[in-house]
């Protein structure tokens, strides 16, 4: 798609004689209640700027990705204008008509405002004005939303969060049509709509606004952005620092079980300081980081443009821009974000929030050429100054591939609360989570992991239990199964002790603790390793997990080595699941299948697992091979004759079919104090339904054996089908990188420097 010849010629001319009459310098004005004082900056000034409009008009017709985006947006908004304006009385939850319509209106107004500035066509300004006036008439009549589920109800929407979304977008629209409106019209909108709206999501809803959480980030941005447009310093100050002299009950919780204001911190700056680690990892996980990045960055851009003296993009050593790199690294080969904590699968960097993030990061950051390749894949840009910068970078051939490597991202405001390690080797990606709780969206899954090949899940993290914005499923909100299943430890690929979740699945306990990194090593391209320890999930029990992706010439593809060392002061029952995706091909153990399905347990997530098969381990190694999307995989686990193997499937006690019916193989070990779980996962071979041929469908591992397990070291021997022997030794102590090691195994000495040995 491209702009019509008439539009291109029009703006080639406009660029030469442009005087920005629609963005003329404003004199100071004061509203009737003296609440709003306008600055003398030209409008637009928030995201799209007066200078940016000049630059865009001068380039139109010669910036392909920008031109195509503009044409697509123009077609979209022209169709909306034909349909007419509808601002219905709010009645619905997420996914219902009134919810969707008001959500659509905020996006349409923002886009129409931008079109007015770039195309200088008054029909877009009139459309925005008419809709704003309808909202002014509606809003002053609205009580709280009739749906009562939220801990902080909005007026247009069932929760203040969505009201804040609306104001973040509409503030941009208002900025774009500001000069089109008369002074009386602006006073009317600010007095009856914008100021009351900002007050409701802040002063009237402190339990929502006055905290550190993605909810309050949206609230801060909404109040601050409309404050920037209006020139209201009181609102801007409230956005940056929270509501002054307000104290909330530190024990009160939100709908997800998280504390509202335990530490008394609030405001936009606090929401930058607390959730982000120095590496840019956001403690709620990538799904909510993606959601929060839009208000973080769009408000930051507004602050940069209107209040450059704040140097917002330099705040906390530039962590907002760093966070974009972290977030992009938290995606698989297809760009889908890893579903750590509450996260919907399929959310990716193709979402509009990441278009914003990539463009702003490129424009205000170091002009990282790798971001241009992501923007090219997104195939659209923002219609503003930052989008123009990206479009010009792509046009001028500056794009380079965004190279994802193994990376260790620290968690916590100072980077001292655990983290997430991503190991990458060829097409295999392993995500190892040893982070803090992750606010109220965190799961009880210390030292859990998930595994991918070419963007496809091999060993999965379940993610969240929610059908986002599908009204028929719980109003589009979190389902009760999110707490009874998705957050529970047994839903993850880690150890559950005595059928009880980590920290007893209590947020007030889990939020106090985090796992600790033992070591991370990615220097050797052939051996990528992460190792971490957890001592608080079960008092009296210590878990140390070491995970490696190893590329070896004896194997077709890199394989995973997993070592979980458990030390406890008493005998326990340990359950260790592997949530594999695909169809069982082969096992080396005999299992029996029950005639009728029953649940594995009655609480802590066990009530949602059907038992589909049972077996006793009959050898030192238990093997499971499966086929998924044309690829073979084999799990080999070190077992003993007392171990029980269970085939389970999610879906028990789920009469509304809220959970996906997916399988796992669970290794159960009873009456054990100190124990070790060791396994490998091989990706190998392929199957073509077209040629009906299977290639390399068998495991390459003959034997997996623990040859040393002490307080200081664990050594695992891997013997291939051809008889080649590999040895991996890991140090179980921290700071082992700086130490020279000497270990004797089977009368042979092994010496090395660093945290691990492999040969």
XYZ file of C-alpha atoms in Angstrom:
759
model
C 0.000 0.000 0.000
C 1.185 3.562 -0.622
C -0.127 7.063 -0.355
C -2.044 8.386 -3.312
C -0.214 10.691 -5.684
C -2.385 13.634 -4.671
C -1.511 13.250 -0.987
C 2.193 12.972 -1.769
C 2.133 16.081 -3.975
C 0.110 17.959 -1.389
C 2.636 17.381 1.356
C 5.651 17.972 -0.827
C 4.224 21.443 -1.268
C 3.205 21.826 2.341
C 6.713 20.923 3.462
C 8.101 23.988 1.674
C 5.663 26.537 3.026
C 4.543 24.882 6.241
C 3.945 27.292 9.070
C 2.253 24.893 11.503
C -0.822 27.043 11.848
C -2.487 24.108 13.586
C 0.287 24.082 16.180
C 0.565 27.791 16.864
C 2.084 29.041 20.084
C -0.489 29.191 22.862
C -0.901 31.934 25.396
C -1.418 30.934 29.017
C -5.007 30.086 29.896
C -6.581 29.210 33.222
C -9.662 27.052 33.690
C -12.653 28.233 35.650
C -11.578 26.396 38.775
C -7.937 27.552 38.421
C -6.837 23.914 38.347
C -5.206 24.021 34.953
C -2.459 26.320 33.766
C -1.324 25.933 30.171
C 2.313 26.182 29.260
C 3.375 28.208 26.239
C 4.569 25.179 24.290
C 3.060 24.489 20.886
C 0.712 21.569 20.430
C 1.119 18.751 19.723
C 3.882 18.381 22.276
C 3.263 15.094 24.042
C 4.243 12.219 21.718
C 3.843 13.647 18.247
C 5.508 17.056 18.339
C 5.123 20.206 16.274
C 8.623 19.765 14.868
C 7.928 16.098 14.274
C 4.870 16.965 12.190
C 7.028 19.240 10.018
C 9.639 16.509 9.557
C 7.057 13.850 8.757
C 5.298 16.005 6.171
C 8.618 16.731 4.493
C 9.344 13.007 4.118
C 5.912 11.678 3.153
C 5.917 9.513 0.051
C 9.563 8.567 0.482
C 9.510 6.477 3.678
C 7.896 3.149 2.707
C 7.112 1.587 6.085
C 5.802 4.897 7.457
C 3.754 5.603 4.322
C 2.214 2.122 4.426
C 1.371 2.479 8.111
C -0.209 5.873 7.504
C -2.321 4.587 4.634
C -3.507 1.605 6.718
C -4.449 3.833 9.651
C -6.223 6.269 7.342
C -8.296 3.464 5.837
C -9.130 2.157 9.316
C -10.238 5.511 10.719
C -12.155 6.528 7.603
C -14.216 3.371 8.034
C -14.853 4.224 11.696
C -16.023 7.716 10.796
C -18.545 6.263 8.360
C -19.905 3.991 11.105
C -20.533 6.954 13.387
C -19.850 7.522 17.078
C -21.185 5.292 19.845
C -20.440 5.962 23.520
C -22.751 3.468 25.268
C -23.598 3.404 28.962
C -21.068 0.956 30.495
C -22.461 -2.388 31.653
C -20.055 -5.178 30.599
C -16.963 -7.036 31.755
C -14.004 -7.530 29.418
C -15.126 -8.781 26.032
C -18.679 -7.403 26.307
C -19.937 -4.843 23.808
C -19.707 -1.705 25.949
C -16.229 -2.646 27.167
C -14.976 -3.331 23.650
C -16.621 -0.190 22.241
C -15.061 2.172 24.773
C -11.708 0.451 24.329
C -12.031 0.832 20.574
C -12.999 4.484 20.930
C -9.811 5.364 22.810
C -7.628 3.842 20.093
C -9.653 5.397 17.297
C -9.441 8.866 18.863
C -5.674 8.610 19.267
C -5.226 7.569 15.646
C -7.659 10.183 14.345
C -5.784 12.892 16.231
C -2.528 11.833 14.621
C -4.129 11.793 11.167
C -5.380 15.337 11.730
C -1.855 16.534 12.448
C -0.121 14.687 9.620
C -2.771 15.085 6.897
C -4.110 18.467 8.067
C -7.661 17.290 7.367
C -10.239 18.792 9.718
C -12.625 15.844 9.439
C -10.362 13.915 11.828
C -10.230 16.746 14.340
C -14.002 17.151 14.182
C -14.434 13.417 14.748
C -12.249 13.540 17.866
C -13.978 16.672 19.109
C -17.452 15.226 18.644
C -16.543 12.039 20.449
C -14.886 13.913 23.319
C -17.996 16.031 23.743
C -20.124 12.895 23.917
C -17.837 11.544 26.609
C -18.028 14.861 28.491
C -21.821 14.606 28.512
C -21.732 10.928 29.510
C -18.995 10.953 32.135
C -20.517 13.527 34.453
C -23.601 11.317 34.727
C -21.808 8.041 35.447
C -21.768 6.262 38.804
C -19.224 3.531 39.484
C -19.328 0.728 36.938
C -22.151 -1.729 37.776
C -19.829 -4.765 37.777
C -18.432 -5.140 41.279
C -15.661 -7.725 40.895
C -12.685 -5.342 40.914
C -10.931 -4.020 44.008
C -10.958 -0.627 42.218
C -13.954 0.003 39.994
C -13.805 2.447 37.152
C -16.652 4.338 35.528
C -16.253 3.634 31.825
C -14.901 0.168 32.587
C -15.302 -2.418 35.320
C -11.840 -1.633 36.719
C -9.776 1.526 37.066
C -7.029 -0.154 35.076
C -9.068 0.072 31.879
C -10.151 3.619 32.681
C -6.450 4.464 32.890
C -5.817 2.790 29.534
C -8.491 5.040 28.068
C -7.018 8.256 29.428
C -3.472 7.379 28.299
C -4.689 7.118 24.704
C -7.198 9.952 24.811
C -4.664 12.393 26.255
C -2.694 11.927 23.034
C -5.804 12.618 20.964
C -6.577 15.734 22.996
C -3.033 16.998 22.470
C -3.397 16.598 18.707
C -6.701 18.499 18.470
C -5.936 20.985 21.243
C -5.555 23.953 18.919
C -8.587 22.950 16.866
C -10.781 23.394 19.938
C -11.895 26.749 21.228
C -10.850 27.871 24.678
C -14.400 27.372 25.957
C -14.440 23.828 24.589
C -11.122 23.039 26.254
C -12.335 24.417 29.575
C -15.478 22.322 29.297
C -13.580 19.122 28.580
C -10.946 19.699 31.244
C -13.441 20.721 33.918
C -16.092 18.060 33.318
C -14.125 15.154 31.844
C -10.363 15.115 32.110
C -9.771 16.461 35.626
C -12.599 14.411 37.223
C -11.391 11.384 35.281
C -7.828 11.822 36.567
C -9.107 12.393 40.104
C -11.212 9.241 40.040
C -8.365 6.904 39.104
C -6.058 8.527 41.659
C -7.616 10.426 44.580
C -10.847 8.400 44.539
C -9.057 5.059 43.995
C -5.858 5.172 46.081
C -5.854 1.380 46.484
C -5.314 1.203 42.719
C -3.122 4.242 42.222
C -0.881 4.416 45.264
C 1.310 1.357 44.777
C 4.071 -0.309 42.768
C 2.339 -2.501 40.188
C 1.559 -2.512 36.478
C -1.941 -1.253 37.372
C -0.613 1.873 39.037
C 1.895 2.445 36.232
C -1.043 2.848 33.882
C -2.741 5.124 36.425
C 0.375 7.259 36.883
C 0.839 7.588 33.136
C -2.818 8.497 32.594
C -2.806 11.244 35.221
C 0.591 12.515 34.130
C -0.092 12.583 30.420
C -3.332 14.494 30.658
C -1.518 16.773 33.113
C 1.207 17.410 30.540
C -1.323 18.309 27.849
C -3.284 20.551 30.218
C -0.175 22.047 31.794
C -1.483 20.969 35.212
C 1.547 20.769 37.510
C -0.520 19.282 40.334
C -1.456 16.284 38.190
C 2.085 15.911 36.889
C 3.461 15.915 40.430
C 0.833 13.364 41.523
C 1.833 11.163 38.609
C 5.544 11.281 39.372
C 5.439 10.934 43.145
C 2.014 9.580 44.080
C -0.634 11.113 46.315
C 1.138 13.122 48.976
C 0.661 12.371 52.686
C -1.513 9.331 51.980
C -1.092 6.172 54.040
C -2.870 2.931 53.182
C -3.420 -0.291 55.101
C -0.186 -2.209 54.477
C -1.970 -5.555 54.872
C -4.725 -4.943 52.315
C -4.557 -7.048 49.120
C -5.744 -6.799 45.542
C -7.800 -9.304 43.534
C -4.709 -11.413 42.791
C -3.575 -11.685 46.418
C -0.782 -9.096 46.272
C -0.281 -6.357 48.831
C -1.570 -2.959 47.772
C 0.977 -0.698 49.408
C 3.121 -2.719 51.792
C 6.198 -0.480 51.540
C 4.461 2.883 51.106
C 6.090 3.533 47.715
C 4.075 5.066 44.886
C 4.247 7.185 41.757
C 5.770 6.766 38.315
C 9.362 7.079 39.480
C 8.870 4.447 42.180
C 7.360 2.189 39.533
C 10.619 2.513 37.600
C 12.836 2.043 40.644
C 11.238 -1.034 42.213
C 10.058 -3.560 39.578
C 13.030 -3.234 37.201
C 16.389 -4.831 37.865
C 19.525 -3.056 36.602
C 19.430 -5.479 33.652
C 15.926 -4.344 32.718
C 14.047 -7.448 33.895
C 10.559 -6.601 35.171
C 9.637 -8.630 38.246
C 6.122 -9.578 37.081
C 7.534 -11.347 34.021
C 7.599 -10.598 30.276
C 3.828 -10.791 29.708
C 3.157 -7.966 32.141
C 6.352 -6.167 31.212
C 4.982 -6.023 27.672
C 1.710 -4.657 29.037
C 3.405 -2.077 31.256
C 5.983 -0.940 28.700
C 3.448 1.101 26.772
C 2.569 3.458 29.647
C 6.176 3.446 30.864
C 7.568 4.525 27.513
C 4.759 6.671 26.187
C 4.656 8.736 29.401
C 8.448 8.867 29.434
C 8.417 10.213 25.869
C 5.878 12.845 26.904
C 8.046 13.834 29.872
C 11.104 13.979 27.630
C 9.324 16.288 25.182
C 7.565 18.559 27.694
C 9.909 18.383 30.672
C 13.338 17.505 29.296
C 14.976 18.743 32.495
C 13.782 15.536 34.209
C 16.058 13.470 31.931
C 13.614 10.598 32.307
C 15.381 8.270 29.885
C 18.502 8.544 32.045
C 16.617 7.697 35.247
C 18.023 4.696 37.119
C 20.904 4.487 34.635
C 18.593 4.381 31.647
C 16.737 1.251 32.747
C 13.607 1.964 30.682
C 15.565 1.689 27.446
C 17.608 -1.247 28.776
C 14.373 -3.058 29.517
C 13.461 -3.261 25.832
C 16.554 -5.308 25.097
C 15.750 -7.548 28.083
C 12.158 -7.986 26.935
C 13.124 -8.885 23.384
C 15.543 -11.466 24.779
C 12.642 -12.925 26.772
C 11.031 -14.090 23.536
C 11.493 -17.308 21.596
C 12.667 -17.704 18.026
C 9.232 -16.671 16.736
C 9.033 -13.576 18.926
C 6.567 -15.068 21.452
C 7.265 -14.069 25.045
C 8.133 -16.852 27.461
C 5.069 -17.353 29.729
C 6.811 -16.805 33.053
C 4.403 -16.168 35.942
C 0.964 -15.106 34.697
C 1.473 -14.983 30.962
C -0.767 -15.744 27.999
C 0.927 -17.860 25.378
C 1.162 -16.329 21.929
C 1.726 -12.779 23.145
C 4.667 -11.556 21.091
C 6.726 -8.585 20.010
C 4.255 -8.114 17.167
C 1.828 -6.519 19.629
C 1.302 -2.768 19.302
C 2.930 -2.157 22.701
C 6.201 -3.542 21.340
C 5.967 -1.436 18.196
C 5.934 1.500 20.601
C 8.778 0.032 22.640
C 11.018 -0.708 19.668
C 10.478 2.688 18.024
C 10.990 4.708 21.193
C 14.004 2.645 22.227
C 15.618 3.195 18.837
C 14.863 6.915 18.682
C 15.832 7.837 22.237
C 18.472 5.179 22.765
C 21.664 4.341 20.922
C 19.999 3.767 17.525
C 20.634 0.031 17.858
C 20.491 -1.304 14.302
C 19.199 -4.631 15.595
C 15.948 -2.935 16.599
C 15.364 -1.992 12.978
C 15.184 -5.665 12.015
C 12.489 -6.204 14.661
C 10.626 -3.140 13.344
C 10.825 -4.555 9.823
C 9.239 -7.800 11.027
C 6.539 -5.818 12.822
C 5.901 -4.145 9.461
C 4.580 -0.918 10.953
C 5.803 2.062 12.933
C 4.398 4.723 15.193
C 3.051 7.745 13.347
C 5.226 10.132 15.310
C 8.796 11.344 15.708
C 10.188 7.981 16.843
C 8.375 6.097 14.082
C 9.875 8.480 11.543
C 13.375 7.796 12.913
C 12.857 4.050 12.558
C 11.382 4.405 9.057
C 14.364 6.451 7.932
C 16.788 3.962 9.485
C 15.171 1.096 7.575
C 14.999 3.099 4.355
C 18.697 3.980 4.616
C 19.723 0.337 4.991
C 20.931 0.528 8.584
C 19.062 -2.588 9.740
C 21.005 -5.495 11.249
C 19.739 -8.792 12.733
C 18.744 -8.671 16.397
C 21.043 -11.344 17.780
C 19.667 -13.291 20.737
C 22.315 -15.002 22.820
C 22.416 -16.780 26.150
C 21.719 -14.180 28.802
C 21.306 -13.977 32.563
C 18.859 -11.304 33.735
C 18.970 -10.352 37.389
C 15.784 -9.671 39.367
C 15.054 -7.062 42.045
C 15.632 -3.292 42.130
C 19.338 -3.799 42.829
C 19.700 -7.033 40.894
C 20.093 -9.114 44.045
C 16.829 -11.099 44.081
C 17.584 -14.030 41.813
C 16.840 -13.852 38.134
C 16.066 -15.630 34.878
C 18.691 -17.375 32.764
C 18.110 -18.083 29.081
C 20.414 -20.639 27.517
C 20.589 -20.708 23.734
C 22.476 -23.172 21.565
C 21.665 -23.385 17.860
C 17.864 -23.687 17.716
C 17.399 -24.884 21.302
C 16.352 -22.431 24.013
C 16.055 -23.177 27.734
C 14.418 -20.724 30.158
C 15.519 -21.248 33.772
C 13.654 -19.281 36.426
C 15.272 -18.605 39.811
C 13.619 -15.238 40.373
C 11.731 -13.514 43.177
C 7.996 -14.018 43.586
C 7.035 -11.584 40.827
C 4.449 -9.527 42.659
C 0.850 -10.783 42.746
C 1.242 -12.270 39.263
C 4.021 -14.595 40.417
C 3.825 -18.396 40.495
C 5.158 -20.813 43.122
C 7.727 -22.383 40.844
C 11.232 -21.946 42.184
C 13.937 -23.364 39.912
C 11.461 -24.242 37.167
C 12.232 -24.292 33.457
C 10.757 -24.582 29.984
C 12.347 -25.741 26.746
C 11.923 -24.673 23.107
C 13.175 -25.687 19.694
C 12.778 -23.240 16.812
C 10.105 -21.389 18.724
C 8.060 -24.536 19.480
C 7.520 -25.653 23.068
C 9.156 -28.961 23.969
C 8.764 -28.889 27.760
C 6.119 -26.302 28.571
C 5.309 -23.778 31.252
C 1.503 -23.727 31.507
C 1.207 -19.931 31.722
C -2.010 -18.410 33.053
C -5.552 -19.777 33.378
C -7.543 -17.072 31.690
C -9.303 -16.365 28.402
C -8.339 -12.718 28.053
C -11.242 -10.550 26.868
C -13.441 -13.549 26.057
C -16.590 -12.621 27.945
C -18.052 -16.122 27.998
C -15.115 -17.355 30.083
C -15.384 -15.607 33.444
C -15.963 -12.196 31.907
C -12.539 -12.405 30.260
C -10.868 -12.230 33.678
C -8.677 -14.599 35.662
C -10.383 -17.909 36.343
C -10.379 -19.621 39.741
C -8.155 -22.292 38.181
C -5.382 -19.736 37.952
C -4.993 -20.073 41.709
C -5.976 -23.713 42.062
C -3.803 -24.882 39.157
C -1.627 -22.480 37.167
C 0.141 -20.889 40.150
C 0.667 -24.136 42.057
C 4.083 -25.782 42.053
C 2.916 -29.093 40.575
C 1.887 -27.216 37.415
C 5.575 -26.501 36.725
C 8.687 -28.428 35.816
C 10.264 -28.420 39.264
C 10.144 -30.405 42.518
C 7.026 -30.509 44.692
C 7.550 -31.833 48.210
C 4.830 -33.753 50.060
C 2.170 -32.566 47.599
C 2.497 -29.018 48.955
C 3.375 -25.965 46.883
C 6.380 -23.777 47.535
C 5.733 -21.410 50.468
C 2.371 -23.177 50.918
C 1.256 -21.022 47.959
C 1.030 -18.020 50.286
C 2.039 -14.715 48.753
C 2.946 -13.088 52.053
C 5.589 -15.805 52.550
C 6.800 -16.189 48.985
C 7.204 -12.443 48.490
C 9.900 -12.395 51.188
C 12.279 -14.743 49.408
C 14.114 -15.409 46.194
C 16.434 -18.058 44.836
C 20.188 -17.456 44.590
C 22.437 -17.849 41.580
C 25.163 -20.431 41.963
C 26.738 -19.637 38.597
C 25.971 -18.763 35.003
C 28.346 -19.598 32.171
C 27.883 -18.813 28.486
C 31.483 -18.243 27.364
C 31.799 -21.666 25.755
C 29.563 -21.787 22.681
C 29.204 -25.545 23.042
C 28.298 -25.654 26.743
C 25.858 -23.141 28.232
C 25.129 -23.597 31.959
C 22.996 -22.014 34.686
C 22.925 -23.140 38.319
C 20.852 -21.779 41.211
C 19.836 -22.651 44.773
C 16.558 -22.402 46.702
C 16.481 -22.792 50.497
C 13.183 -21.184 51.546
C 10.462 -22.874 49.480
C 10.365 -25.770 51.970
C 11.897 -24.960 55.367
C 14.612 -27.501 56.121
C 15.021 -28.478 52.451
C 17.597 -27.141 50.018
C 17.276 -27.480 46.253
C 20.190 -26.886 43.900
C 19.486 -27.130 40.199
C 22.083 -27.053 37.435
C 20.931 -26.995 33.813
C 23.076 -27.120 30.704
C 22.603 -27.135 26.952
C 25.446 -29.121 25.439
C 26.448 -29.185 21.802
C 28.404 -32.351 21.091
C 29.583 -33.752 17.770
C 28.208 -37.176 18.765
C 24.674 -35.758 18.864
C 22.538 -34.448 16.014
C 21.357 -31.444 18.015
C 22.254 -29.809 21.336
C 20.778 -31.674 24.301
C 19.782 -30.669 27.818
C 21.393 -31.993 30.990
C 19.347 -31.381 34.139
C 20.684 -31.975 37.664
C 18.396 -31.296 40.652
C 20.091 -31.957 43.987
C 17.754 -32.042 47.017
C 19.010 -32.004 50.607
C 16.606 -32.290 53.536
C 16.672 -32.966 57.246
C 13.756 -35.411 57.028
C 12.264 -37.999 54.703
C 9.846 -36.586 52.132
C 7.868 -37.500 49.042
C 9.121 -35.716 45.936
C 7.204 -35.295 42.684
C 9.093 -34.189 39.583
C 6.922 -33.609 36.449
C 7.936 -33.136 32.827
C 5.171 -31.363 30.900
C 5.949 -32.581 27.403
C 3.910 -31.638 24.336
C 3.196 -34.272 21.727
C 2.376 -37.956 21.437
C 4.087 -40.802 23.230
C 6.168 -42.917 20.870
C 8.024 -45.295 23.161
C 9.000 -46.045 26.760
C 11.500 -48.524 28.192
C 9.182 -49.265 31.131
C 5.901 -51.146 31.277
C 2.931 -49.169 32.515
C -0.673 -49.971 33.281
C -3.631 -47.842 32.260
C -6.603 -47.496 34.643
C -10.101 -48.371 33.431
C -11.444 -45.164 34.977
C -9.662 -41.876 35.452
C -9.242 -40.382 38.916
C -7.491 -37.319 40.285
C -3.982 -37.628 41.678
C -4.881 -35.649 44.811
C -7.395 -33.246 46.299
C -5.551 -29.921 46.655
C -2.522 -27.795 45.691
C -3.117 -28.457 41.994
C -3.117 -32.243 42.340
C -6.931 -32.213 42.136
C -6.592 -31.108 38.485
C -4.379 -34.018 37.370
C -5.869 -37.215 35.992
C -3.724 -40.341 36.346
C -3.589 -42.010 32.917
C -0.864 -44.550 33.562
C 1.340 -45.922 36.343
C 4.619 -47.827 36.400
C 7.520 -48.827 38.562
C 10.968 -47.913 37.297
C 12.559 -51.172 36.225
C 16.089 -50.026 35.414
C 18.709 -47.425 36.303
C 17.438 -45.289 33.429
C 13.815 -44.620 32.508
C 13.139 -43.396 28.971
C 10.231 -41.661 27.284
C 10.235 -40.714 23.607
C 7.578 -38.553 21.989
C 6.802 -36.890 18.669
C 5.717 -33.274 18.360
C 5.224 -31.299 15.151
C 7.492 -33.519 13.107
C 10.348 -33.748 15.631
C 11.380 -36.528 18.021
C 12.403 -36.003 21.636
C 13.666 -38.362 24.324
C 13.745 -37.903 28.084
C 16.226 -40.127 29.913
C 16.069 -40.050 33.728
C 18.223 -41.699 36.360
C 15.866 -43.848 38.460
C 15.863 -46.655 41.009
C 13.542 -49.603 41.546
C 11.563 -47.730 44.221
C 10.672 -44.838 41.926
C 7.148 -44.581 40.576
C 6.345 -43.184 37.123
C 2.994 -41.545 36.464
C 1.433 -40.434 33.212
C -0.829 -37.522 34.108
C -3.114 -35.237 32.178
C -4.478 -31.835 33.172
C -8.262 -31.555 33.371
C -9.591 -33.269 36.492
C -12.188 -31.362 38.521
C -12.611 -28.919 35.671
C -16.270 -29.186 34.626
C -16.199 -25.961 32.597
C -13.153 -27.057 30.575
C -11.149 -24.027 31.654
C -7.851 -25.944 31.518
C -5.980 -27.360 28.540
C -5.868 -31.175 28.469
C -2.093 -31.612 28.309
C 0.163 -34.413 29.493
C 3.133 -34.973 31.749
C 5.378 -37.767 32.901
C 5.897 -37.501 36.639
C 8.709 -39.127 38.566
C 7.667 -39.813 42.171
C 10.237 -40.651 44.838
C 9.048 -41.479 48.348
C 10.703 -41.672 51.785
C 13.846 -39.831 50.761
C 15.881 -37.212 52.578
C 18.802 -36.338 50.347
C 18.282 -37.260 46.723
C 19.202 -36.248 43.216
C 17.177 -36.102 40.015
C 19.244 -36.286 36.835
C 17.911 -36.342 33.302
C 18.682 -35.474 29.716
C 16.356 -34.276 26.983
C 17.429 -34.917 23.417
C 15.961 -33.286 20.347
C 16.548 -35.606 17.423
C 15.344 -36.636 14.021
C 12.200 -35.799 12.101
C 9.073 -37.251 10.612
C 7.442 -36.236 7.331
C 3.771 -37.100 6.813
C 4.292 -36.397 3.102
C 7.067 -38.943 2.544
C 5.939 -40.969 5.582
C 9.542 -41.393 6.623
C 11.041 -41.230 10.113
C 14.674 -40.166 10.408
C 16.837 -40.675 13.518
C 13.836 -41.451 15.710
C 15.818 -43.163 18.486
C 17.733 -41.783 21.452
C 21.501 -41.507 21.190
C 22.063 -42.124 24.911
C 22.825 -45.635 26.089
C 23.336 -44.815 29.750
C 23.032 -41.856 32.107
C 24.807 -42.315 35.424
C 25.657 -40.284 38.522
C 29.302 -41.127 39.282
C 29.830 -38.610 42.092
C 27.484 -36.719 44.377
C 28.965 -34.862 47.344
C 28.376 -31.559 49.075
C 30.976 -29.964 46.812
C 30.542 -31.677 43.440
C 28.125 -33.663 41.324
C 29.375 -35.623 38.312
C 27.246 -37.212 35.602
C 28.489 -39.667 33.004
C 26.766 -39.886 29.621
C 27.445 -42.885 27.405
C 26.275 -42.810 23.805
C 24.933 -45.709 21.761
C 28.353 -45.946 20.080
C 30.043 -46.253 23.452
C 31.550 -42.771 23.646
C 31.675 -41.487 27.226
C 31.114 -37.871 28.289
C 31.592 -36.480 31.779
C 30.009 -33.367 33.251
C 31.099 -32.164 36.708
C 29.431 -29.211 38.403
C 30.578 -27.343 41.472
C 27.832 -27.084 44.090
C 29.345 -24.030 45.747
C 28.978 -20.358 44.820
C 31.853 -18.277 43.402
C 33.407 -21.422 42.003
C 34.487 -19.686 38.794
C 37.579 -18.311 40.502
C 38.587 -21.617 42.065
C 40.841 -24.386 40.761
C 39.186 -27.752 41.252
C 40.625 -31.227 41.687
C 38.238 -34.184 41.833
C 38.958 -37.908 41.886
C 36.406 -40.170 40.176
C 36.987 -43.894 39.648
C 40.681 -43.502 40.475
C 41.130 -40.711 37.931
C 41.915 -37.086 38.807
C 40.106 -34.265 37.045
C 41.517 -30.748 37.306
C 39.968 -27.576 35.951
C 39.289 -23.921 36.653
C 35.754 -22.575 36.579
C 32.363 -23.711 37.754
C 32.023 -26.875 35.698
C 33.981 -29.465 33.755
C 32.884 -31.193 30.550
C 34.765 -33.606 28.369
